[in-house]
Short mmCIF file of C-alpha atoms in Angstrom, two decimals:
data_model
loop_
_atom_site.label_atom_id
_atom_site.label_comp_id
_atom_site.label_asym_id
_atom_site.label_seq_id
_atom_site.Cartn_x
_atom_site.Cartn_y
_atom_site.Cartn_z
CA MET A 197 132.71 103.61 98.81
CA ALA A 198 131.72 101.83 96.36
CA GLU A 199 134.55 101.99 93.74
CA LEU A 200 133.42 104.29 90.57
CA LYS A 201 132.06 103.07 87.22
CA LYS A 202 133.85 104.03 84.26
CA THR A 203 132.06 104.63 81.18
CA THR A 204 133.57 102.47 77.84
CA LEU A 205 135.74 106.05 77.21
CA HIS A 206 136.68 105.74 79.98
CA GLY A 207 140.30 105.40 78.86
CA LEU A 208 139.75 107.82 76.03
CA HIS A 209 139.08 110.84 78.59
CA THR A 210 142.40 109.64 80.79
CA ALA A 211 144.06 109.56 77.58
CA LEU A 212 143.30 112.70 76.55
CA GLY A 213 143.86 114.55 80.04
CA ALA A 214 140.49 115.15 81.00
CA LYS A 215 140.48 116.06 85.09
CA MET A 216 138.19 113.45 86.47
CA VAL A 217 136.14 113.58 89.40
CA PRO A 218 133.55 110.94 90.95
CA PHE A 219 129.84 111.49 89.42
CA ALA A 220 126.30 109.85 90.20
CA GLY A 221 128.86 107.11 90.91
CA TYR A 222 130.82 107.07 88.11
CA ASP A 223 134.47 108.31 87.27
CA MET A 224 134.23 111.25 84.59
CA PRO A 225 135.55 114.27 83.08
CA VAL A 226 135.13 117.27 84.14
CA GLN A 227 137.14 119.25 82.15
CA TYR A 228 139.59 118.46 79.38
CA PRO A 229 143.72 120.51 79.26
CA LEU A 230 140.64 122.98 77.04
CA GLY A 231 139.43 124.31 80.56
CA VAL A 232 135.41 124.51 81.16
CA MET A 233 135.66 128.33 79.55
CA LYS A 234 136.77 127.37 75.88
CA GLU A 235 134.86 124.13 75.84
CA HIS A 236 131.77 125.83 76.54
CA LEU A 237 132.48 128.88 74.01
CA HIS A 238 133.72 126.01 71.40
CA THR A 239 130.36 124.04 71.61
CA ARG A 240 128.49 127.55 71.14
CA GLU A 241 130.61 127.90 68.17
CA HIS A 242 131.31 124.72 66.20
CA ALA A 243 130.95 121.37 68.11
CA GLY A 244 131.44 119.74 71.89
CA LEU A 245 131.11 116.05 72.03
CA PHE A 246 130.17 115.16 75.63
CA ASP A 247 130.14 111.51 76.65
CA VAL A 248 127.04 111.20 78.95
CA SER A 249 126.75 106.90 79.02
CA HIS A 250 126.73 107.64 82.69
CA MET A 251 123.16 108.25 81.91
CA GLY A 252 120.63 105.41 81.90
CA GLN A 253 119.35 103.37 78.78
CA VAL A 254 115.63 101.64 79.10
CA PHE A 255 113.23 100.62 76.26
CA ILE A 256 109.46 99.56 77.54
CA GLU A 257 107.87 96.48 75.80
CA ALA A 258 104.03 95.08 76.39
CA ASP A 259 103.85 91.24 76.38
CA ASP A 260 101.48 91.46 74.05
CA GLY A 261 103.45 93.43 71.41
CA THR A 262 101.33 96.72 70.98
CA TRP A 263 102.43 100.32 71.47
CA GLU A 264 98.74 101.05 73.01
CA THR A 265 99.74 99.17 75.79
CA ALA A 266 103.36 100.42 76.35
CA ALA A 267 102.03 103.50 76.08
CA LYS A 268 99.79 103.30 77.86
CA ALA A 269 101.83 102.33 81.05
CA LEU A 270 103.77 104.92 81.29
CA GLU A 271 101.64 107.39 81.06
CA ALA A 272 100.53 106.51 84.32
CA LEU A 273 103.56 107.10 85.81
CA VAL A 274 103.92 110.77 83.51
CA PRO A 275 102.39 113.65 82.70
CA ALA A 276 103.34 113.73 79.32
CA SER A 277 100.98 112.78 76.70
CA ILE A 278 102.52 109.61 75.34
CA VAL A 279 100.32 107.40 73.37
CA ASP A 280 99.93 109.97 70.84
CA LEU A 281 103.32 109.81 70.10
CA GLU A 282 104.37 109.20 66.47
CA PRO A 283 107.05 106.84 65.46
CA GLY A 284 110.34 108.91 65.84
CA GLN A 285 108.67 111.25 67.79
CA GLN A 286 110.58 112.44 71.03
CA ARG A 287 108.73 114.27 74.84
CA TYR A 288 110.81 115.31 77.35
CA THR A 289 108.73 114.30 81.06
CA GLN A 290 109.54 113.62 84.76
CA LEU A 291 108.72 110.46 86.64
CA LEU A 292 106.22 111.93 89.38
CA ASP A 293 105.31 110.42 92.82
CA ASP A 294 102.56 110.59 93.81
CA ASN A 295 102.72 113.76 95.73
CA GLY A 296 103.60 115.11 92.33
CA GLY A 297 107.28 115.39 92.98
CA ILE A 298 109.82 115.14 90.72
CA LEU A 299 111.84 111.13 90.96
CA ASP A 300 113.23 112.10 87.97
CA ASP A 301 113.31 113.65 84.75
CA LEU A 302 114.01 111.98 81.13
CA MET A 303 113.48 111.57 77.51
CA VAL A 304 111.09 109.29 75.90
CA SER A 305 110.88 108.55 71.96
CA ARG A 306 108.72 105.79 70.24
CA ILE A 307 110.94 103.33 68.18
CA ASN A 308 110.83 104.59 63.90
CA MET A 309 111.74 101.73 62.73
CA PRO A 310 109.64 99.07 61.04
CA GLY A 311 108.32 95.85 63.26
CA HIS A 312 109.86 98.31 66.24
CA ASP A 313 107.58 100.56 66.67
CA HIS A 314 106.02 99.56 69.85
CA LEU A 315 108.31 100.37 71.84
CA LEU A 316 109.28 102.79 74.06
CA TYR A 317 112.78 104.18 74.39
CA LEU A 318 114.16 106.08 78.09
CA VAL A 319 116.99 108.42 78.48
CA VAL A 320 117.06 108.78 82.71
CA ASN A 321 119.74 110.98 84.35
CA ALA A 322 123.14 108.85 86.13
CA GLY A 323 121.84 109.53 89.33
CA CYS A 324 118.86 108.59 89.45
CA LYS A 325 119.00 105.36 87.42
CA ASP A 326 118.98 102.71 90.43
CA ALA A 327 115.81 104.04 92.12
CA ASP A 328 113.99 104.68 88.11
CA TYR A 329 114.51 100.96 87.39
CA ALA A 330 113.04 100.20 90.33
CA HIS A 331 110.03 102.73 90.11
CA LEU A 332 109.54 101.32 87.10
CA ASP A 333 109.71 97.43 87.76
CA THR A 334 107.07 98.61 90.68
CA HIS A 335 104.49 100.49 89.28
CA LEU A 336 104.46 99.54 85.51
CA PRO A 337 101.81 96.45 85.22
CA ASP A 338 101.79 93.20 84.96
CA GLY A 339 102.49 92.66 81.03
CA VAL A 340 104.81 95.29 80.38
CA ARG A 341 108.81 95.54 81.18
CA ALA A 342 111.54 97.58 81.08
CA LYS A 343 114.29 96.95 79.48
CA VAL A 344 117.31 98.17 80.69
CA LYS A 345 120.49 98.33 78.42
CA ASP A 346 123.17 100.03 80.06
CA ASP A 347 125.62 97.16 79.55
CA VAL A 348 125.34 97.12 75.85
CA LEU A 349 124.65 100.70 74.92
CA SER A 350 127.26 103.82 75.36
CA LEU A 351 125.43 107.52 74.89
CA VAL A 352 127.38 110.48 73.25
CA ALA A 353 126.50 114.35 72.66
CA LEU A 354 127.36 116.21 70.00
CA GLN A 355 126.40 119.50 70.38
CA GLY A 356 126.66 122.82 68.79
CA PRO A 357 126.35 124.60 65.05
CA LYS A 358 128.21 122.21 63.43
CA ALA A 359 127.51 119.18 65.03
CA VAL A 360 124.71 117.78 62.27
CA GLU A 361 126.72 118.66 59.38
CA ILE A 362 129.54 116.62 61.01
CA VAL A 363 127.38 113.28 61.33
CA GLY A 364 125.08 114.33 58.57
CA ALA A 365 128.68 113.25 56.83
CA LEU A 366 128.34 110.02 57.80
CA ASN A 367 124.87 109.85 56.83
CA PRO A 368 122.64 112.55 55.32
CA LEU A 369 119.44 111.58 56.51
CA ILE A 370 120.31 112.81 59.60
CA ARG A 371 120.08 116.12 58.03
CA LYS A 372 116.11 115.67 57.69
CA LEU A 373 115.78 114.94 61.49
CA THR A 374 114.25 118.02 63.59
CA PHE A 375 114.20 118.95 66.83
CA MET A 376 113.00 116.28 68.98
CA THR A 377 112.19 113.57 66.40
CA HIS A 378 114.80 110.55 66.32
CA GLY A 379 115.75 107.80 64.11
CA GLU A 380 117.85 104.83 63.30
CA PHE A 381 120.76 105.69 61.60
CA GLU A 382 123.78 103.40 59.41
CA LEU A 383 126.77 105.23 59.84
CA ASN A 384 129.58 105.02 57.08
CA LEU A 385 133.25 104.96 59.11
CA PRO A 386 135.57 104.36 57.19
CA ASP A 387 137.05 101.38 58.77
CA GLY A 388 132.98 99.80 58.23
CA PRO A 389 129.62 100.64 59.19
CA ILE A 390 127.94 101.08 62.47
CA TYR A 391 124.15 101.16 63.64
CA ALA A 392 123.06 104.23 65.34
CA HIS A 393 119.86 105.79 67.50
CA ILE A 394 120.09 109.31 66.91
CA SER A 395 118.39 112.01 68.17
CA ARG A 396 117.98 115.71 67.39
CA SER A 397 118.30 117.18 70.92
CA GLY A 398 120.71 117.96 73.57
CA TYR A 399 121.76 120.22 77.15
CA THR A 400 123.06 122.38 75.84
CA GLY A 401 120.25 124.98 73.97
CA GLU A 402 122.44 124.31 70.43
CA ASP A 403 121.39 122.02 67.83
CA GLY A 404 122.91 118.33 67.86
CA VAL A 405 121.92 115.06 68.57
CA GLU A 406 122.60 112.45 71.14
CA ILE A 407 124.06 109.25 69.50
CA SER A 408 123.28 105.53 71.62
CA ALA A 409 125.51 102.64 69.88
CA LYS A 410 126.65 99.66 71.02
CA HIS A 411 129.69 100.22 73.03
CA ASP A 412 132.50 99.12 71.07
CA ASP A 413 131.06 101.05 67.77
CA MET A 414 131.02 103.82 70.20
CA VAL A 415 134.39 103.82 71.23
CA ARG A 416 134.69 103.87 66.57
CA LEU A 417 132.62 106.51 66.18
CA VAL A 418 133.98 108.48 69.31
CA GLY A 419 137.52 108.48 67.53
CA HIS A 420 136.00 109.25 64.37
CA LEU A 421 134.77 112.25 65.17
CA LEU A 422 137.56 113.60 67.58
CA GLU A 423 139.87 113.15 64.02
CA HIS A 424 137.60 116.36 62.51
CA ASP A 425 139.15 119.79 63.32
CA ALA A 426 135.78 121.40 64.94
CA VAL A 427 135.32 118.77 67.40
CA GLU A 428 136.31 119.30 70.91
CA MET A 429 135.16 116.42 74.33
CA ILE A 430 133.46 118.73 76.42
CA GLY A 431 133.42 117.65 80.27
CA LEU A 432 130.68 117.94 83.03
CA GLY A 433 131.63 121.29 83.89
CA ALA A 434 131.13 123.05 80.57
CA ARG A 435 127.45 120.61 80.43
CA ASP A 436 126.91 122.21 83.40
CA SER A 437 127.15 125.96 82.60
CA LEU A 438 126.20 125.22 78.80
CA ARG A 439 122.36 123.93 80.37
CA LEU A 440 122.15 126.78 82.48
CA GLU A 441 122.60 129.38 80.19
CA ALA A 442 120.25 127.24 78.46
CA GLY A 443 117.88 127.41 80.79
CA LEU A 444 117.57 123.72 81.43
CA CYS A 445 116.67 122.11 84.67
CA LEU A 446 119.34 119.79 86.45
CA TYR A 447 117.53 116.92 88.61
CA GLY A 448 119.05 117.52 92.15
CA ASN A 449 119.48 121.42 91.47
CA ASP A 450 116.72 122.00 89.76
CA ILE A 451 114.19 120.08 90.39
CA ASP A 452 113.61 117.12 92.42
CA THR A 453 110.92 115.10 95.02
CA THR A 454 110.06 118.31 96.67
CA THR A 455 109.46 120.45 93.10
CA SER A 456 106.32 119.82 91.28
CA PRO A 457 107.08 120.16 87.38
CA ILE A 458 104.14 123.95 87.16
CA GLU A 459 106.91 125.36 90.13
CA ALA A 460 109.53 124.17 87.71
CA GLY A 461 108.40 125.60 85.18
CA LEU A 462 108.28 122.77 83.16
CA ILE A 463 104.36 123.17 82.03
CA TRP A 464 105.19 123.23 78.48
CA SER A 465 106.12 119.49 78.69
CA VAL A 466 102.68 119.04 80.34
CA GLN A 467 100.24 118.79 77.16
CA LYS A 468 96.84 120.46 77.83
CA HIS A 469 94.51 117.39 78.33
CA ARG A 470 96.59 116.15 80.52
CA ARG A 471 96.84 119.07 83.49
CA GLY A 472 93.15 118.23 84.57
CA GLY A 473 93.85 116.27 87.66
CA GLU A 474 94.05 112.73 86.76
CA GLY A 475 95.41 110.06 84.59
CA TYR A 476 98.63 110.13 86.44
CA LYS A 477 100.89 109.36 89.86
CA GLY A 478 101.23 112.86 91.36
CA ALA A 479 98.02 114.27 88.92
CA ALA A 480 96.60 116.55 91.06
CA ARG A 481 99.63 118.63 92.34
CA VAL A 482 100.03 119.81 89.25
CA ALA A 483 96.08 120.82 88.48
CA GLY A 484 96.63 122.26 92.32
CA ASP A 485 99.85 123.96 91.64
CA LEU A 486 98.35 125.94 88.14
CA LYS A 487 95.67 127.33 90.63
CA THR A 488 97.55 127.68 93.58
CA LYS A 489 100.05 130.25 93.03
CA THR A 490 103.02 129.30 95.94
CA ARG A 491 106.66 129.86 94.27
CA ARG A 492 108.17 129.81 90.44
CA LEU A 493 111.76 128.67 88.91
CA VAL A 494 112.85 131.68 87.62
CA GLY A 495 116.32 133.00 85.51
CA LEU A 496 117.79 135.39 87.72
CA LYS A 497 120.59 137.83 86.63
CA PRO A 498 123.03 139.26 88.95
CA GLU A 499 123.75 143.19 88.27
CA GLY A 500 127.10 142.58 89.52
CA ARG A 501 130.26 140.55 88.79
CA ALA A 502 130.06 137.71 91.55
CA PRO A 503 128.39 134.03 90.64
CA ALA A 504 125.51 133.56 92.74
CA ARG A 505 126.02 129.77 93.50
CA ALA A 506 123.17 126.94 94.11
CA HIS A 507 121.80 127.64 97.69
CA THR A 508 122.63 131.33 97.85
CA GLU A 509 119.54 133.23 99.80
CA ILE A 510 116.93 135.14 97.28
CA GLN A 511 115.16 138.36 99.43
CA SER A 512 113.00 140.74 98.80
CA LEU A 513 114.55 144.14 99.00
CA ASP A 514 112.97 144.56 102.43
CA GLY A 515 114.83 142.16 103.87
CA VAL A 516 112.48 139.51 103.76
CA LYS A 517 113.33 135.50 102.32
CA ILE A 518 111.63 134.92 98.74
CA GLY A 519 113.74 132.05 97.63
CA GLU A 520 117.28 130.10 97.24
CA VAL A 521 119.31 130.28 94.32
CA THR A 522 119.22 126.11 92.99
CA SER A 523 121.81 127.23 89.91
CA GLY A 524 124.40 129.91 89.84
CA GLY A 525 128.03 130.67 88.45
CA PHE A 526 129.22 132.36 85.21
CA GLY A 527 127.94 132.78 81.61
CA PRO A 528 130.73 132.18 79.21
CA SER A 529 128.40 133.79 76.61
CA VAL A 530 127.10 135.57 78.63
CA GLY A 531 129.68 136.83 79.71
CA GLY A 532 128.49 137.68 83.48
CA PRO A 533 126.78 135.44 86.23
CA VAL A 534 123.55 133.97 85.53
CA ALA A 535 121.51 132.07 88.09
CA MET A 536 118.38 130.43 88.33
CA GLY A 537 116.33 129.98 91.99
CA TYR A 538 113.41 129.67 93.30
CA VAL A 539 110.83 132.75 94.09
CA ASP A 540 107.88 132.96 96.31
CA VAL A 541 104.51 134.45 94.09
CA PRO A 542 104.69 137.67 93.36
CA HIS A 543 108.45 138.61 93.62
CA ASN A 544 108.88 135.94 90.73
CA LYS A 545 107.06 138.63 87.90
CA THR A 546 109.86 139.32 85.32
CA GLY A 547 111.66 142.25 85.48
CA SER A 548 110.99 142.36 89.59
CA THR A 549 114.32 143.51 91.33
CA VAL A 550 115.43 141.06 94.30
CA ASN A 551 118.65 141.04 96.58
CA LEU A 552 120.95 138.15 96.50
CA ILE A 553 123.06 137.28 99.71
CA ILE A 554 126.21 136.72 98.78
CA ARG A 555 128.84 136.03 101.86
CA GLY A 556 126.64 138.01 103.80
CA LYS A 557 126.08 140.83 101.28
CA ALA A 558 123.25 141.65 99.50
CA GLN A 559 123.08 141.77 95.67
CA PRO A 560 120.98 143.04 93.61
CA ALA A 561 119.37 140.62 91.15
CA THR A 562 116.78 141.11 88.66
CA VAL A 563 114.52 138.48 87.29
CA VAL A 564 114.65 137.19 83.99
CA LYS A 565 112.41 134.63 81.56
CA LEU A 566 114.83 132.15 80.83
CA PRO A 567 116.57 130.88 79.13
CA PHE A 568 119.45 133.42 79.27
CA VAL A 569 121.52 132.55 76.11
CA PRO A 570 118.64 131.88 72.62
CA ASN A 571 117.87 128.19 71.80
CA ARG A 572 119.03 127.18 68.97
CA TYR A 573 116.85 124.16 67.70
CA TYR A 574 116.64 123.27 64.47
CA ARG A 575 112.86 123.01 64.07
CA GLY A 576 112.80 122.52 60.21
CA VAL A 577 112.98 125.25 57.71
CA MET B 974 158.97 135.60 97.72
CA HIS B 975 157.62 133.01 99.97
CA PHE B 976 154.83 131.02 99.88
CA THR B 977 151.72 129.42 102.39
CA LYS B 978 150.16 125.98 102.57
CA ASP B 979 147.04 127.40 100.96
CA HIS B 980 148.79 128.99 97.44
CA GLU B 981 149.15 132.61 98.32
CA TRP B 982 152.34 134.46 97.81
CA ILE B 983 153.71 137.51 99.15
CA LYS B 984 156.75 139.34 98.24
CA ILE B 985 158.10 142.15 100.52
CA ASP B 986 159.07 144.92 99.53
CA GLY B 987 160.27 147.81 102.64
CA ASP B 988 157.67 146.84 104.96
CA THR B 989 154.93 147.03 102.76
CA ALA B 990 153.95 143.42 101.06
CA THR B 991 152.45 142.57 97.86
CA VAL B 992 150.04 139.20 97.93
CA GLY B 993 148.54 137.34 95.64
CA ILE B 994 147.60 133.58 94.82
CA SER B 995 150.47 131.16 93.15
CA ASP B 996 150.68 129.46 89.80
CA TYR B 997 149.65 126.58 91.23
CA ALA B 998 146.73 127.74 92.33
CA ALA B 999 145.47 129.58 89.72
CA LYS B 1000 145.95 126.43 87.60
CA ALA B 1001 143.96 124.20 90.27
CA LEU B 1002 141.01 126.94 89.92
CA GLY B 1003 140.72 127.08 86.21
CA ASP B 1004 139.39 130.53 84.32
CA VAL B 1005 139.48 133.01 87.54
CA VAL B 1006 135.82 135.19 86.27
CA PHE B 1007 135.26 137.43 89.71
CA VAL B 1008 138.01 138.92 92.35
CA GLU B 1009 136.15 139.45 95.89
CA LEU B 1010 139.08 142.50 97.78
CA PRO B 1011 139.21 143.94 100.82
CA GLN B 1012 138.75 147.64 101.70
CA VAL B 1013 141.52 149.56 101.71
CA GLY B 1014 142.36 150.26 105.22
CA ASP B 1015 140.89 146.86 106.70
CA ALA B 1016 143.50 145.14 109.20
CA VAL B 1017 144.11 141.54 108.22
CA ASP B 1018 145.23 138.27 111.53
CA GLN B 1019 147.69 136.19 109.49
CA GLY B 1020 145.25 133.31 107.77
CA GLY B 1021 142.17 135.85 108.46
CA GLU B 1022 140.35 135.38 104.76
CA ILE B 1023 141.11 138.73 102.65
CA ALA B 1024 139.92 137.96 99.78
CA VAL B 1025 137.53 135.43 97.85
CA VAL B 1026 138.46 134.30 94.31
CA GLU B 1027 135.99 132.67 91.70
CA SER B 1028 136.34 130.21 89.17
CA VAL B 1029 134.08 128.78 86.50
CA LYS B 1030 133.90 125.96 89.03
CA ALA B 1031 133.67 127.18 92.79
CA ALA B 1032 134.59 129.98 94.70
CA SER B 1033 137.90 129.90 97.02
CA GLU B 1034 139.35 132.24 99.81
CA VAL B 1035 142.78 133.68 99.77
CA TYR B 1036 144.01 134.43 103.48
CA ALA B 1037 146.57 136.24 104.36
CA PRO B 1038 149.80 134.96 105.06
CA VAL B 1039 150.86 137.88 107.65
CA ALA B 1040 148.84 139.89 110.12
CA GLY B 1041 149.04 143.48 108.70
CA GLU B 1042 146.55 146.60 107.49
CA VAL B 1043 145.62 146.47 103.44
CA THR B 1044 147.59 149.46 101.84
CA ALA B 1045 145.94 149.03 98.37
CA VAL B 1046 143.63 146.50 96.42
CA ASN B 1047 144.12 145.33 92.75
CA ASP B 1048 141.15 147.39 91.62
CA ALA B 1049 141.67 145.98 87.91
CA LEU B 1050 140.86 142.75 88.17
CA GLU B 1051 137.07 143.89 89.06
CA GLY B 1052 137.20 144.25 85.24
CA ALA B 1053 139.41 141.93 84.09
CA PRO B 1054 139.62 138.79 87.05
CA GLU B 1055 141.52 136.62 84.09
CA THR B 1056 143.93 139.08 84.88
CA VAL B 1057 144.56 136.19 87.84
CA ASN B 1058 145.24 133.24 85.41
CA ALA B 1059 147.52 135.33 82.83
CA GLY B 1060 150.12 136.75 86.07
CA PRO B 1061 149.20 135.37 88.99
CA THR B 1062 152.99 136.34 90.39
CA GLY B 1063 152.75 139.56 88.65
CA ASP B 1064 149.92 141.71 87.37
CA GLY B 1065 147.03 139.45 89.04
CA TRP B 1066 147.72 140.50 92.42
CA PHE B 1067 145.33 141.08 95.01
CA ILE B 1068 146.16 143.41 98.12
CA LYS B 1069 149.16 145.47 99.16
CA MET B 1070 149.68 145.16 103.15
CA LYS B 1071 151.44 147.29 105.48
CA VAL B 1072 153.37 143.96 107.56
CA ALA B 1073 152.40 144.08 111.15
CA ASP B 1074 155.05 141.65 112.54
CA ALA B 1075 158.11 140.33 109.84
CA SER B 1076 159.19 137.41 111.55
CA GLN B 1077 155.77 135.92 110.51
CA LEU B 1078 157.46 135.41 107.18
CA ASP B 1079 159.56 132.98 108.64
CA ALA B 1080 156.96 130.38 109.06
CA LEU B 1081 156.87 130.62 105.47
CA MET B 1082 157.48 128.52 102.35
CA ASP B 1083 160.75 129.78 100.15
CA GLU B 1084 160.43 129.15 96.09
CA ALA B 1085 162.23 125.97 96.66
CA ALA B 1086 160.43 124.32 99.32
CA TYR B 1087 157.29 125.66 96.96
CA LYS B 1088 158.12 123.83 94.65
CA GLU B 1089 158.67 120.65 96.24
CA TYR B 1090 154.95 120.87 97.96
CA CYS B 1091 153.50 121.39 95.66
CA GLU B 1092 154.97 118.56 93.71
CA GLY B 1093 153.92 116.15 96.30
CA LEU B 1094 150.06 117.22 96.46
#
């Protein structure tokens, strides 16, 4: 096995006593001494700081220096509308293959900085990033280039109700960002300013930010943020339970090349004029799945206390297999088990009762609307 | 108290025994959120599965340190699985059992040997 890669913050994780695990080729903290349960609850109540520097950060730029050329090139590979992005606007979308299967899901932003608003900034999953970069290199047209910045930039997320207040103390303009917008900010650290790319988004269902900065600057920023009583480092364990309660897909569990954005319930990320069956790789599948209903990703609330883990079989009440759990576990904020899985039509209707086969026994569960915990995104006042 | 390599403990009192998971196991599992216990009257083999303990992270099987018959289960764990973390060798016990063959205990570790075993992991 190849040696695990380390993020710039690796030394901090081990110094804090984190339990490290291999994840997507990186040696990453799964939990700190606080433990998954408390880390999860801390994030929902205060502010949790996540090292997500293993994720890929890429800029897309056209040789002709125009926004339109770069945006059109990416728009041919994803279902989201890109050309109409305003500077500072961010969208969630997916890279699709020719069959409409999901190669990766990602965040796309149009840079909001004078002289740079022709640039697209992408954040992609760690486990997919090498394949994503190859996909972009192969399928972006001549004259449009993907520039990978993983050797320069780190990425952290500060999530929770106190997150924006805390980072806003370093530059009050950050507080003006609304959900799914971003900007470039000077952060006034006590030992001198740094520059960071900050988006008001995340993967927990809470208000919060993702912060991209140069490796050395990030070490200083994280050191400063951790001095705050309300801030705790949070590992991948709680990151998973937080996103599951928030009803957010995890690539490799809930979505992959066998699932389409429509099956995965991601229709909200496909703008109306992009549902007609053309204009990007996999568009026909997106349009087709809107018409022919097969299966849908739904929330599942087990009635008992036994968690239903990924790959648990889902059966109808008369014992026919109708799907499979793709993510499941215990939701600390819910105070009980929560799961997501694909369920065949028509058993996927909200309020339907299904059986989860846990260790050979049928455990009833209800099909519920996602998320399990209400989102608390800041959409402005 | 005796211990297995799989981190169960067993404490004998006459011809019945109480079984649970060790402090080391409870710490390694993290926050316990669910425990699936056997039925009273179930016959168990030495090394046979008697329970499943689910933490926020994963599910783990618990095995019988010796053969016997389940005479009681700790129903309190159903409503308060966190008791396993709070007192794994006390209130967080899993089952009581009638021991079939007390000589099976001889193959288990005593407290000192188990401590050494854990230090070597």
